[in-house]
Amino acid sequence: MTEARQSAGPHNGVEQTRSTPARRGRTPGTPSWVSLLVHGMPAAQEFYGALFGWEFRPGPQQLGPYVRALLDGQEVAGIGQLPPDRHLPVAWTPYLASDDVDVTAETVRHCGGTVGVGPLDAPEAGRMAIASDPAGAVFGIWQATEHAGTALSGVPGTPAWNELITRDTAYVATFYRYVFGYTEEALDPADADYLTLLVDGRPVAAVHGVGSALPRDRGAYWMTHFEVADVDEAAARVTELGGHVRTPPHDTSHGRTATVSDPEGAVFTLARTSAA
């Protein structure tokens, strides 16, 4: 389990204010959307609907069946169907904003990353690609047209923060700096392997190097934090719904958190931030 610290708290990385509609074309590098690919979409919708109060409506189908999750009528996340022949890890994936997905994808390749899907158009929504950094962590790239991304923040059931869990920050920080133009801030001189990524001086995400604690069978990955009203109750609800608690609820400098996984194994963090 990792936690947001000092100025990198989850509530500091959200671009919109509470209940504020998203604007078109976020600043490049800003996390703008989170999406999950699963084997069983009906079961996933039932789990997340019961946990976060989400409702669902169809979204772009370029990569197969896909729905957008809504909270109070506002789009907050996406869930898609993995092809039956693709035995990929089930995981939440953040999409980072770009002014030009094609240029960003080329920069990813030049900087040692891999582009696995796209770039391709999502009609009446935007243009996207799915890539991985040199350590293997998967992320999306999103160029908005009609669909700017997450339309609601700061309330339970919405994404609150994204953090890259990797072996060491030095290996990948340069990659993200060149691809998205981030500046970096080390929060604690004693913890050189925790960096905040900033866009225009504003914290938007973090990179945490955990060394040998990184599971060898999983590799580097992005962790999405979701805001909840009560972490303890939400963690208990995860178990009731067939998920698992990986790290029990505990207090951090920015509120209470717990690391959990859904019934298919997608890991995410429940967070009650001090600003919520």
mmCIF file of N, CA, C and O in Angstrom, residues 121-214:
data_model
loop_
_atom_site.group_PDB
_atom_site.id
_atom_site.type_symbol
_atom_site.label_atom_id
_atom_site.label_comp_id
_atom_site.label_asym_id
_atom_site.label_seq_id
_atom_site.Cartn_x
_atom_site.Cartn_y
_atom_site.Cartn_z
ATOM 1 N N ASP A 121 -9.438 6.543 -33.245
ATOM 2 C CA ASP A 121 -10.518 7.462 -32.916
ATOM 3 C C ASP A 121 -11.639 6.757 -32.175
ATOM 4 O O ASP A 121 -11.981 5.617 -32.473
ATOM 5 N N ALA A 122 -12.191 7.458 -31.195
ATOM 6 C CA ALA A 122 -13.443 7.076 -30.558
ATOM 7 C C ALA A 122 -14.454 8.117 -31.034
ATOM 8 O O ALA A 122 -14.445 9.252 -30.547
ATOM 9 N N PRO A 123 -15.274 7.784 -32.027
ATOM 10 C CA PRO A 123 -16.155 8.784 -32.646
ATOM 11 C C PRO A 123 -16.950 9.602 -31.641
ATOM 12 O O PRO A 123 -17.492 9.063 -30.674
ATOM 13 N N GLU A 124 -16.979 10.907 -31.885
ATOM 14 C CA GLU A 124 -17.713 11.851 -31.045
ATOM 15 C C GLU A 124 -17.235 11.852 -29.601
ATOM 16 O O GLU A 124 -17.957 12.255 -28.700
ATOM 17 N N ALA A 125 -16.010 11.419 -29.381
ATOM 18 C CA ALA A 125 -15.467 11.410 -28.024
ATOM 19 C C ALA A 125 -14.045 11.959 -28.006
ATOM 20 O O ALA A 125 -13.750 12.921 -27.299
ATOM 21 N N GLY A 126 -13.147 11.370 -28.821
ATOM 22 C CA GLY A 126 -11.769 11.824 -28.833
ATOM 23 C C GLY A 126 -10.889 10.825 -29.565
ATOM 24 O O GLY A 126 -11.372 10.005 -30.343
ATOM 25 N N ARG A 127 -9.617 10.893 -29.306
ATOM 26 C CA ARG A 127 -8.636 9.999 -29.921
ATOM 27 C C ARG A 127 -7.766 9.452 -28.801
ATOM 28 O O ARG A 127 -7.409 10.184 -27.863
ATOM 29 N N MET A 128 -7.422 8.161 -28.874
ATOM 30 C CA MET A 128 -6.767 7.528 -27.748
ATOM 31 C C MET A 128 -5.695 6.527 -28.181
ATOM 32 O O MET A 128 -5.624 6.108 -29.336
ATOM 33 N N ALA A 129 -4.869 6.169 -27.203
ATOM 34 C CA ALA A 129 -3.902 5.089 -27.362
ATOM 35 C C ALA A 129 -3.686 4.492 -25.982
ATOM 36 O O ALA A 129 -3.946 5.127 -24.956
ATOM 37 N N ILE A 130 -3.224 3.249 -25.965
ATOM 38 C CA ILE A 130 -2.849 2.598 -24.714
ATOM 39 C C ILE A 130 -1.376 2.233 -24.830
ATOM 40 O O ILE A 130 -0.937 1.626 -25.819
ATOM 41 N N ALA A 131 -0.597 2.622 -23.832
ATOM 42 C CA ALA A 131 0.849 2.464 -23.882
ATOM 43 C C ALA A 131 1.368 1.913 -22.557
ATOM 44 O O ALA A 131 0.619 1.757 -21.587
ATOM 45 N N SER A 132 2.653 1.620 -22.528
ATOM 46 C CA SER A 132 3.303 1.232 -21.284
ATOM 47 C C SER A 132 4.653 1.924 -21.199
ATOM 48 O O SER A 132 5.294 2.190 -22.222
ATOM 49 N N ASP A 133 5.071 2.221 -19.972
ATOM 50 C CA ASP A 133 6.350 2.887 -19.777
ATOM 51 C C ASP A 133 7.478 1.852 -19.816
ATOM 52 O O ASP A 133 7.234 0.647 -19.958
ATOM 53 N N PRO A 134 8.751 2.274 -19.715
ATOM 54 C CA PRO A 134 9.859 1.317 -19.823
ATOM 55 C C PRO A 134 9.854 0.229 -18.757
ATOM 56 O O PRO A 134 10.465 -0.825 -18.945
ATOM 57 N N ALA A 135 9.161 0.474 -17.627
ATOM 58 C CA ALA A 135 9.070 -0.536 -16.578
ATOM 59 C C ALA A 135 7.854 -1.436 -16.743
ATOM 60 O O ALA A 135 7.643 -2.358 -15.956
ATOM 61 N N GLY A 136 7.032 -1.164 -17.760
ATOM 62 C CA GLY A 136 5.896 -2.019 -18.047
ATOM 63 C C GLY A 136 4.555 -1.546 -17.519
ATOM 64 O O GLY A 136 3.537 -2.207 -17.750
ATOM 65 N N ALA A 137 4.498 -0.414 -16.810
ATOM 66 C CA ALA A 137 3.231 0.095 -16.286
ATOM 67 C C ALA A 137 2.369 0.620 -17.427
ATOM 68 O O ALA A 137 2.821 1.422 -18.249
ATOM 69 N N VAL A 138 1.116 0.186 -17.476
ATOM 70 C CA VAL A 138 0.202 0.530 -18.560
ATOM 71 C C VAL A 138 -0.562 1.810 -18.230
ATOM 72 O O VAL A 138 -1.030 2.002 -17.100
ATOM 73 N N PHE A 139 -0.698 2.679 -19.227
ATOM 74 C CA PHE A 139 -1.481 3.898 -19.078
ATOM 75 C C PHE A 139 -2.123 4.228 -20.412
ATOM 76 O O PHE A 139 -1.712 3.738 -21.467
ATOM 77 N N GLY A 140 -3.150 5.051 -20.377
ATOM 78 C CA GLY A 140 -3.797 5.500 -21.590
ATOM 79 C C GLY A 140 -3.396 6.920 -21.932
ATOM 80 O O GLY A 140 -2.910 7.674 -21.076
ATOM 81 N N ILE A 141 -3.584 7.282 -23.182
ATOM 82 C CA ILE A 141 -3.365 8.656 -23.658
ATOM 83 C C ILE A 141 -4.684 9.112 -24.266
ATOM 84 O O ILE A 141 -5.275 8.398 -25.078
ATOM 85 N N TRP A 142 -5.142 10.296 -23.885
ATOM 86 C CA TRP A 142 -6.455 10.755 -24.335
ATOM 87 C C TRP A 142 -6.400 12.165 -24.888
ATOM 88 O O TRP A 142 -5.935 13.089 -24.218
ATOM 89 N N GLN A 143 -6.859 12.316 -26.133
ATOM 90 C CA GLN A 143 -7.020 13.626 -26.766
ATOM 91 C C GLN A 143 -8.512 13.884 -26.895
ATOM 92 O O GLN A 143 -9.211 13.232 -27.664
ATOM 93 N N ALA A 144 -9.020 14.824 -26.133
ATOM 94 C CA ALA A 144 -10.463 15.022 -26.033
ATOM 95 C C ALA A 144 -11.032 15.806 -27.208
ATOM 96 O O ALA A 144 -10.392 16.717 -27.731
ATOM 97 N N THR A 145 -12.227 15.409 -27.602
ATOM 98 C CA THR A 145 -13.055 16.240 -28.473
ATOM 99 C C THR A 145 -14.354 16.506 -27.711
ATOM 100 O O THR A 145 -14.468 17.480 -26.994
ATOM 101 N N GLU A 146 -15.325 15.599 -27.831
ATOM 102 C CA GLU A 146 -16.579 15.778 -27.090
ATOM 103 C C GLU A 146 -16.511 15.234 -25.666
ATOM 104 O O GLU A 146 -17.249 15.681 -24.793
ATOM 105 N N HIS A 147 -15.635 14.253 -25.432
ATOM 106 C CA HIS A 147 -15.543 13.626 -24.113
ATOM 107 C C HIS A 147 -14.261 14.066 -23.425
ATOM 108 O O HIS A 147 -13.180 13.571 -23.725
ATOM 109 N N ALA A 148 -14.372 15.015 -22.506
ATOM 110 C CA ALA A 148 -13.186 15.550 -21.843
ATOM 111 C C ALA A 148 -12.627 14.600 -20.801
ATOM 112 O O ALA A 148 -11.455 14.661 -20.458
ATOM 113 N N GLY A 149 -13.468 13.707 -20.281
ATOM 114 C CA GLY A 149 -13.001 12.790 -19.245
ATOM 115 C C GLY A 149 -13.921 12.819 -18.047
ATOM 116 O O GLY A 149 -15.120 13.092 -18.157
ATOM 117 N N THR A 150 -13.354 12.521 -16.887
ATOM 118 C CA THR A 150 -14.129 12.492 -15.646
ATOM 119 C C THR A 150 -14.802 13.834 -15.415
ATOM 120 O O THR A 150 -14.147 14.873 -15.406
ATOM 121 N N ALA A 151 -16.116 13.804 -15.228
ATOM 122 C CA ALA A 151 -16.891 15.041 -15.181
ATOM 123 C C ALA A 151 -17.277 15.454 -13.776
ATOM 124 O O ALA A 151 -17.947 16.466 -13.584
ATOM 125 N N LEU A 152 -16.850 14.693 -12.768
ATOM 126 C CA LEU A 152 -17.228 14.984 -11.387
ATOM 127 C C LEU A 152 -16.084 14.572 -10.483
ATOM 128 O O LEU A 152 -15.422 13.555 -10.719
ATOM 129 N N SER A 153 -15.820 15.343 -9.452
ATOM 130 C CA SER A 153 -14.735 15.012 -8.540
ATOM 131 C C SER A 153 -15.054 15.507 -7.143
ATOM 132 O O SER A 153 -15.981 16.292 -6.935
ATOM 133 N N GLY A 154 -14.275 15.011 -6.181
ATOM 134 C CA GLY A 154 -14.387 15.500 -4.821
ATOM 135 C C GLY A 154 -15.554 14.957 -4.032
ATOM 136 O O GLY A 154 -15.808 15.409 -2.913
ATOM 137 N N VAL A 155 -16.282 13.988 -4.578
ATOM 138 C CA VAL A 155 -17.409 13.378 -3.877
ATOM 139 C C VAL A 155 -17.228 11.862 -3.901
ATOM 140 O O VAL A 155 -16.530 11.321 -4.761
ATOM 141 N N PRO A 156 -17.840 11.137 -2.945
ATOM 142 C CA PRO A 156 -17.694 9.681 -2.914
ATOM 143 C C PRO A 156 -18.100 9.034 -4.235
ATOM 144 O O PRO A 156 -19.097 9.402 -4.850
ATOM 145 N N GLY A 157 -17.261 8.073 -4.657
ATOM 146 C CA GLY A 157 -17.509 7.375 -5.907
ATOM 147 C C GLY A 157 -16.758 7.937 -7.091
ATOM 148 O O GLY A 157 -16.930 7.454 -8.216
ATOM 149 N N THR A 158 -15.894 8.938 -6.876
ATOM 150 C CA THR A 158 -15.139 9.547 -7.971
ATOM 151 C C THR A 158 -13.640 9.287 -7.806
ATOM 152 O O THR A 158 -13.143 9.137 -6.690
ATOM 153 N N PRO A 159 -12.887 9.231 -8.917
ATOM 154 C CA PRO A 159 -11.427 9.098 -8.809
ATOM 155 C C PRO A 159 -10.843 10.304 -8.089
ATOM 156 O O PRO A 159 -11.230 11.444 -8.341
ATOM 157 N N ALA A 160 -9.893 10.019 -7.193
ATOM 158 C CA ALA A 160 -9.313 11.096 -6.384
ATOM 159 C C ALA A 160 -7.835 11.316 -6.652
ATOM 160 O O ALA A 160 -7.336 12.430 -6.444
ATOM 161 N N TRP A 161 -7.113 10.296 -7.109
ATOM 162 C CA TRP A 161 -5.660 10.410 -7.244
ATOM 163 C C TRP A 161 -5.144 9.207 -8.013
ATOM 164 O O TRP A 161 -5.774 8.139 -8.003
ATOM 165 N N ASN A 162 -4.009 9.369 -8.698
ATOM 166 C CA ASN A 162 -3.353 8.264 -9.393
ATOM 167 C C ASN A 162 -1.881 8.232 -9.009
ATOM 168 O O ASN A 162 -1.224 9.279 -8.972
ATOM 169 N N GLU A 163 -1.386 7.033 -8.730
ATOM 170 C CA GLU A 163 -0.007 6.894 -8.282
ATOM 171 C C GLU A 163 0.645 5.711 -8.980
ATOM 172 O O GLU A 163 0.068 4.611 -9.024
ATOM 173 N N LEU A 164 1.817 5.935 -9.555
ATOM 174 C CA LEU A 164 2.563 4.883 -10.224
ATOM 175 C C LEU A 164 3.417 4.140 -9.201
ATOM 176 O O LEU A 164 4.231 4.744 -8.511
ATOM 177 N N ILE A 165 3.216 2.825 -9.111
ATOM 178 C CA ILE A 165 4.018 1.978 -8.227
ATOM 179 C C ILE A 165 5.040 1.267 -9.103
ATOM 180 O O ILE A 165 4.688 0.496 -10.005
ATOM 181 N N THR A 166 6.319 1.530 -8.849
ATOM 182 C CA THR A 166 7.375 0.998 -9.708
ATOM 183 C C THR A 166 8.574 0.617 -8.857
ATOM 184 O O THR A 166 8.573 0.823 -7.633
ATOM 185 N N ARG A 167 9.601 0.066 -9.492
ATOM 186 C CA ARG A 167 10.745 -0.392 -8.709
ATOM 187 C C ARG A 167 11.563 0.787 -8.190
ATOM 188 O O ARG A 167 11.942 0.817 -7.025
ATOM 189 N N ASP A 168 11.869 1.741 -9.045
ATOM 190 C CA ASP A 168 12.550 2.949 -8.585
ATOM 191 C C ASP A 168 12.151 4.113 -9.473
ATOM 192 O O ASP A 168 11.898 3.940 -10.665
ATOM 193 N N THR A 169 12.084 5.296 -8.879
ATOM 194 C CA THR A 169 11.561 6.450 -9.597
ATOM 195 C C THR A 169 12.510 6.939 -10.685
ATOM 196 O O THR A 169 12.058 7.405 -11.734
ATOM 197 N N ALA A 170 13.813 6.829 -10.466
ATOM 198 C CA ALA A 170 14.772 7.366 -11.427
ATOM 199 C C ALA A 170 14.622 6.707 -12.787
ATOM 200 O O ALA A 170 14.825 7.351 -13.828
ATOM 201 N N TYR A 171 14.234 5.449 -12.799
ATOM 202 C CA TYR A 171 14.144 4.691 -14.049
ATOM 203 C C TYR A 171 13.024 5.205 -14.943
ATOM 204 O O TYR A 171 13.135 5.181 -16.169
ATOM 205 N N VAL A 172 11.924 5.658 -14.352
ATOM 206 C CA VAL A 172 10.776 6.053 -15.165
ATOM 207 C C VAL A 172 10.459 7.550 -15.127
ATOM 208 O O VAL A 172 9.739 8.042 -15.991
ATOM 209 N N ALA A 173 10.979 8.276 -14.132
ATOM 210 C CA ALA A 173 10.641 9.694 -14.020
ATOM 211 C C ALA A 173 11.061 10.471 -15.261
ATOM 212 O O ALA A 173 10.324 11.351 -15.741
ATOM 213 N N THR A 174 12.230 10.160 -15.794
ATOM 214 C CA THR A 174 12.695 10.852 -16.992
ATOM 215 C C THR A 174 11.765 10.585 -18.170
ATOM 216 O O THR A 174 11.462 11.486 -18.963
ATOM 217 N N PHE A 175 11.282 9.355 -18.283
ATOM 218 C CA PHE A 175 10.338 8.990 -19.339
ATOM 219 C C PHE A 175 9.096 9.876 -19.281
ATOM 220 O O PHE A 175 8.705 10.492 -20.282
ATOM 221 N N TYR A 176 8.459 9.957 -18.131
ATOM 222 C CA TYR A 176 7.230 10.743 -18.019
ATOM 223 C C TYR A 176 7.491 12.242 -18.181
ATOM 224 O O TYR A 176 6.651 12.974 -18.702
ATOM 225 N N ARG A 177 8.667 12.690 -17.768
ATOM 226 C CA ARG A 177 9.014 14.102 -17.925
ATOM 227 C C ARG A 177 9.089 14.470 -19.404
ATOM 228 O O ARG A 177 8.546 15.494 -19.831
ATOM 229 N N TYR A 178 9.727 13.624 -20.202
ATOM 230 C CA TYR A 178 9.866 13.918 -21.631
ATOM 231 C C TYR A 178 8.558 13.739 -22.386
ATOM 232 O O TYR A 178 8.257 14.492 -23.314
ATOM 233 N N VAL A 179 7.779 12.723 -22.015
ATOM 234 C CA VAL A 179 6.552 12.438 -22.757
ATOM 235 C C VAL A 179 5.466 13.464 -22.454
ATOM 236 O O VAL A 179 4.776 13.937 -23.367
ATOM 237 N N PHE A 180 5.294 13.848 -21.183
ATOM 238 C CA PHE A 180 4.183 14.707 -20.795
ATOM 239 C C PHE A 180 4.584 16.078 -20.254
ATOM 240 O O PHE A 180 3.712 16.890 -19.947
ATOM 241 N N GLY A 181 5.876 16.329 -20.135
ATOM 242 C CA GLY A 181 6.315 17.648 -19.698
ATOM 243 C C GLY A 181 6.159 17.908 -18.213
ATOM 244 O O GLY A 181 6.119 19.060 -17.774
ATOM 245 N N TYR A 182 6.084 16.851 -17.406
ATOM 246 C CA TYR A 182 5.945 17.036 -15.967
ATOM 247 C C TYR A 182 7.178 17.706 -15.369
ATOM 248 O O TYR A 182 8.304 17.516 -15.835
ATOM 249 N N THR A 183 6.959 18.448 -14.321
ATOM 250 C CA THR A 183 8.033 18.773 -13.400
ATOM 251 C C THR A 183 7.830 17.888 -12.181
ATOM 252 O O THR A 183 6.762 17.306 -11.984
ATOM 253 N N GLU A 184 8.870 17.750 -11.356
ATOM 254 C CA GLU A 184 8.825 16.805 -10.245
ATOM 255 C C GLU A 184 9.152 17.495 -8.934
ATOM 256 O O GLU A 184 9.878 18.479 -8.902
ATOM 257 N N GLU A 185 8.615 16.937 -7.882
ATOM 258 C CA GLU A 185 8.881 17.445 -6.545
ATOM 259 C C GLU A 185 9.091 16.277 -5.611
ATOM 260 O O GLU A 185 8.225 15.401 -5.497
ATOM 261 N N ALA A 186 10.264 16.238 -4.974
ATOM 262 C CA ALA A 186 10.525 15.231 -3.945
ATOM 263 C C ALA A 186 9.968 15.762 -2.634
ATOM 264 O O ALA A 186 10.356 16.835 -2.172
ATOM 265 N N LEU A 187 9.065 15.027 -2.046
ATOM 266 C CA LEU A 187 8.373 15.540 -0.867
ATOM 267 C C LEU A 187 9.229 15.537 0.376
ATOM 268 O O LEU A 187 9.108 16.398 1.227
ATOM 269 N N ASP A 188 10.084 14.542 0.497
ATOM 270 C CA ASP A 188 10.885 14.384 1.707
ATOM 271 C C ASP A 188 12.289 13.986 1.284
ATOM 272 O O ASP A 188 12.464 12.938 0.661
ATOM 273 N N PRO A 189 13.299 14.791 1.601
ATOM 274 C CA PRO A 189 14.664 14.436 1.211
ATOM 275 C C PRO A 189 15.074 13.051 1.674
ATOM 276 O O PRO A 189 15.914 12.397 1.067
ATOM 277 N N ALA A 190 14.464 12.571 2.764
ATOM 278 C CA ALA A 190 14.803 11.251 3.284
ATOM 279 C C ALA A 190 14.146 10.138 2.473
ATOM 280 O O ALA A 190 14.477 8.970 2.624
ATOM 281 N N ASP A 191 13.180 10.495 1.641
ATOM 282 C CA ASP A 191 12.481 9.504 0.827
ATOM 283 C C ASP A 191 12.608 9.920 -0.634
ATOM 284 O O ASP A 191 11.679 10.415 -1.246
ATOM 285 N N ALA A 192 13.790 9.701 -1.193
ATOM 286 C CA ALA A 192 14.074 10.157 -2.554
ATOM 287 C C ALA A 192 13.313 9.361 -3.587
ATOM 288 O O ALA A 192 13.268 9.742 -4.758
ATOM 289 N N ASP A 193 12.707 8.244 -3.206
ATOM 290 C CA ASP A 193 11.997 7.433 -4.182
ATOM 291 C C ASP A 193 10.494 7.668 -4.164
ATOM 292 O O ASP A 193 9.713 6.776 -4.480
ATOM 293 N N TYR A 194 10.092 8.860 -3.794
ATOM 294 C CA TYR A 194 8.683 9.255 -3.900
ATOM 295 C C TYR A 194 8.646 10.646 -4.522
ATOM 296 O O TYR A 194 9.153 11.603 -3.948
ATOM 297 N N LEU A 195 8.082 10.731 -5.710
ATOM 298 C CA LEU A 195 8.036 11.998 -6.431
ATOM 299 C C LEU A 195 6.597 12.377 -6.750
ATOM 300 O O LEU A 195 5.787 11.524 -7.118
ATOM 301 N N THR A 196 6.302 13.658 -6.618
ATOM 302 C CA THR A 196 5.042 14.185 -7.103
ATOM 303 C C THR A 196 5.253 14.697 -8.517
ATOM 304 O O THR A 196 6.258 15.346 -8.807
ATOM 305 N N LEU A 197 4.314 14.401 -9.415
ATOM 306 C CA LEU A 197 4.347 14.921 -10.782
ATOM 307 C C LEU A 197 3.448 16.142 -10.841
ATOM 308 O O LEU A 197 2.291 16.094 -10.406
ATOM 309 N N LEU A 198 3.979 17.243 -11.379
ATOM 310 C CA LEU A 198 3.243 18.492 -11.415
ATOM 311 C C LEU A 198 3.027 18.968 -12.845
ATOM 312 O O LEU A 198 3.894 18.798 -13.702
ATOM 313 N N VAL A 199 1.871 19.561 -13.081
ATOM 314 C CA VAL A 199 1.543 20.235 -14.329
ATOM 315 C C VAL A 199 1.248 21.687 -13.992
ATOM 316 O O VAL A 199 0.364 21.966 -13.180
ATOM 317 N N ASP A 200 2.007 22.599 -14.561
ATOM 318 C CA ASP A 200 1.857 24.029 -14.255
ATOM 319 C C ASP A 200 1.933 24.280 -12.755
ATOM 320 O O ASP A 200 1.195 25.101 -12.195
ATOM 321 N N GLY A 201 2.822 23.550 -12.082
ATOM 322 C CA GLY A 201 3.030 23.733 -10.651
ATOM 323 C C GLY A 201 1.989 23.073 -9.765
ATOM 324 O O GLY A 201 2.042 23.205 -8.545
ATOM 325 N N ARG A 202 1.058 22.347 -10.361
ATOM 326 C CA ARG A 202 -0.039 21.726 -9.616
ATOM 327 C C ARG A 202 0.145 20.218 -9.563
ATOM 328 O O ARG A 202 0.325 19.571 -10.582
ATOM 329 N N PRO A 203 0.109 19.591 -8.360
ATOM 330 C CA PRO A 203 0.253 18.137 -8.273
ATOM 331 C C PRO A 203 -0.889 17.426 -8.991
ATOM 332 O O PRO A 203 -2.058 17.752 -8.781
ATOM 333 N N VAL A 204 -0.549 16.461 -9.852
ATOM 334 C CA VAL A 204 -1.576 15.707 -10.567
ATOM 335 C C VAL A 204 -1.452 14.199 -10.365
ATOM 336 O O VAL A 204 -2.410 13.460 -10.580
ATOM 337 N N ALA A 205 -0.270 13.722 -9.954
ATOM 338 C CA ALA A 205 -0.048 12.288 -9.767
ATOM 339 C C ALA A 205 1.269 12.114 -9.014
ATOM 340 O O ALA A 205 1.946 13.093 -8.698
ATOM 341 N N ALA A 206 1.623 10.861 -8.729
ATOM 342 C CA ALA A 206 2.865 10.595 -8.019
ATOM 343 C C ALA A 206 3.514 9.332 -8.552
ATOM 344 O O ALA A 206 2.864 8.483 -9.168
ATOM 345 N N VAL A 207 4.815 9.222 -8.303
ATOM 346 C CA VAL A 207 5.577 8.022 -8.625
ATOM 347 C C VAL A 207 6.235 7.537 -7.343
ATOM 348 O O VAL A 207 6.937 8.290 -6.675
ATOM 349 N N HIS A 208 5.988 6.281 -6.999
ATOM 350 C CA HIS A 208 6.548 5.716 -5.772
ATOM 351 C C HIS A 208 7.404 4.510 -6.122
ATOM 352 O O HIS A 208 6.909 3.510 -6.640
ATOM 353 N N GLY A 209 8.701 4.615 -5.861
ATOM 354 C CA GLY A 209 9.610 3.492 -6.052
ATOM 355 C C GLY A 209 9.632 2.631 -4.800
ATOM 356 O O GLY A 209 9.985 3.115 -3.726
ATOM 357 N N VAL A 210 9.248 1.360 -4.941
ATOM 358 C CA VAL A 210 9.154 0.484 -3.768
ATOM 359 C C VAL A 210 10.215 -0.608 -3.772
ATOM 360 O O VAL A 210 10.199 -1.499 -2.923
ATOM 361 N N GLY A 211 11.140 -0.558 -4.724
ATOM 362 C CA GLY A 211 12.247 -1.508 -4.747
ATOM 363 C C GLY A 211 11.795 -2.949 -4.838
ATOM 364 O O GLY A 211 10.916 -3.307 -5.624
ATOM 365 N N SER A 212 12.380 -3.794 -3.995
ATOM 366 C CA SER A 212 12.095 -5.231 -4.037
ATOM 367 C C SER A 212 10.693 -5.568 -3.553
ATOM 368 O O SER A 212 10.248 -6.716 -3.693
ATOM 369 N N ALA A 213 9.969 -4.594 -2.982
ATOM 370 C CA ALA A 213 8.598 -4.846 -2.545
ATOM 371 C C ALA A 213 7.632 -4.950 -3.725
ATOM 372 O O ALA A 213 6.486 -5.388 -3.554
ATOM 373 N N LEU A 214 8.077 -4.561 -4.917
ATOM 374 C CA LEU A 214 7.230 -4.676 -6.093
ATOM 375 C C LEU A 214 7.071 -6.155 -6.452
ATOM 376 O O LEU A 214 8.066 -6.854 -6.647
#
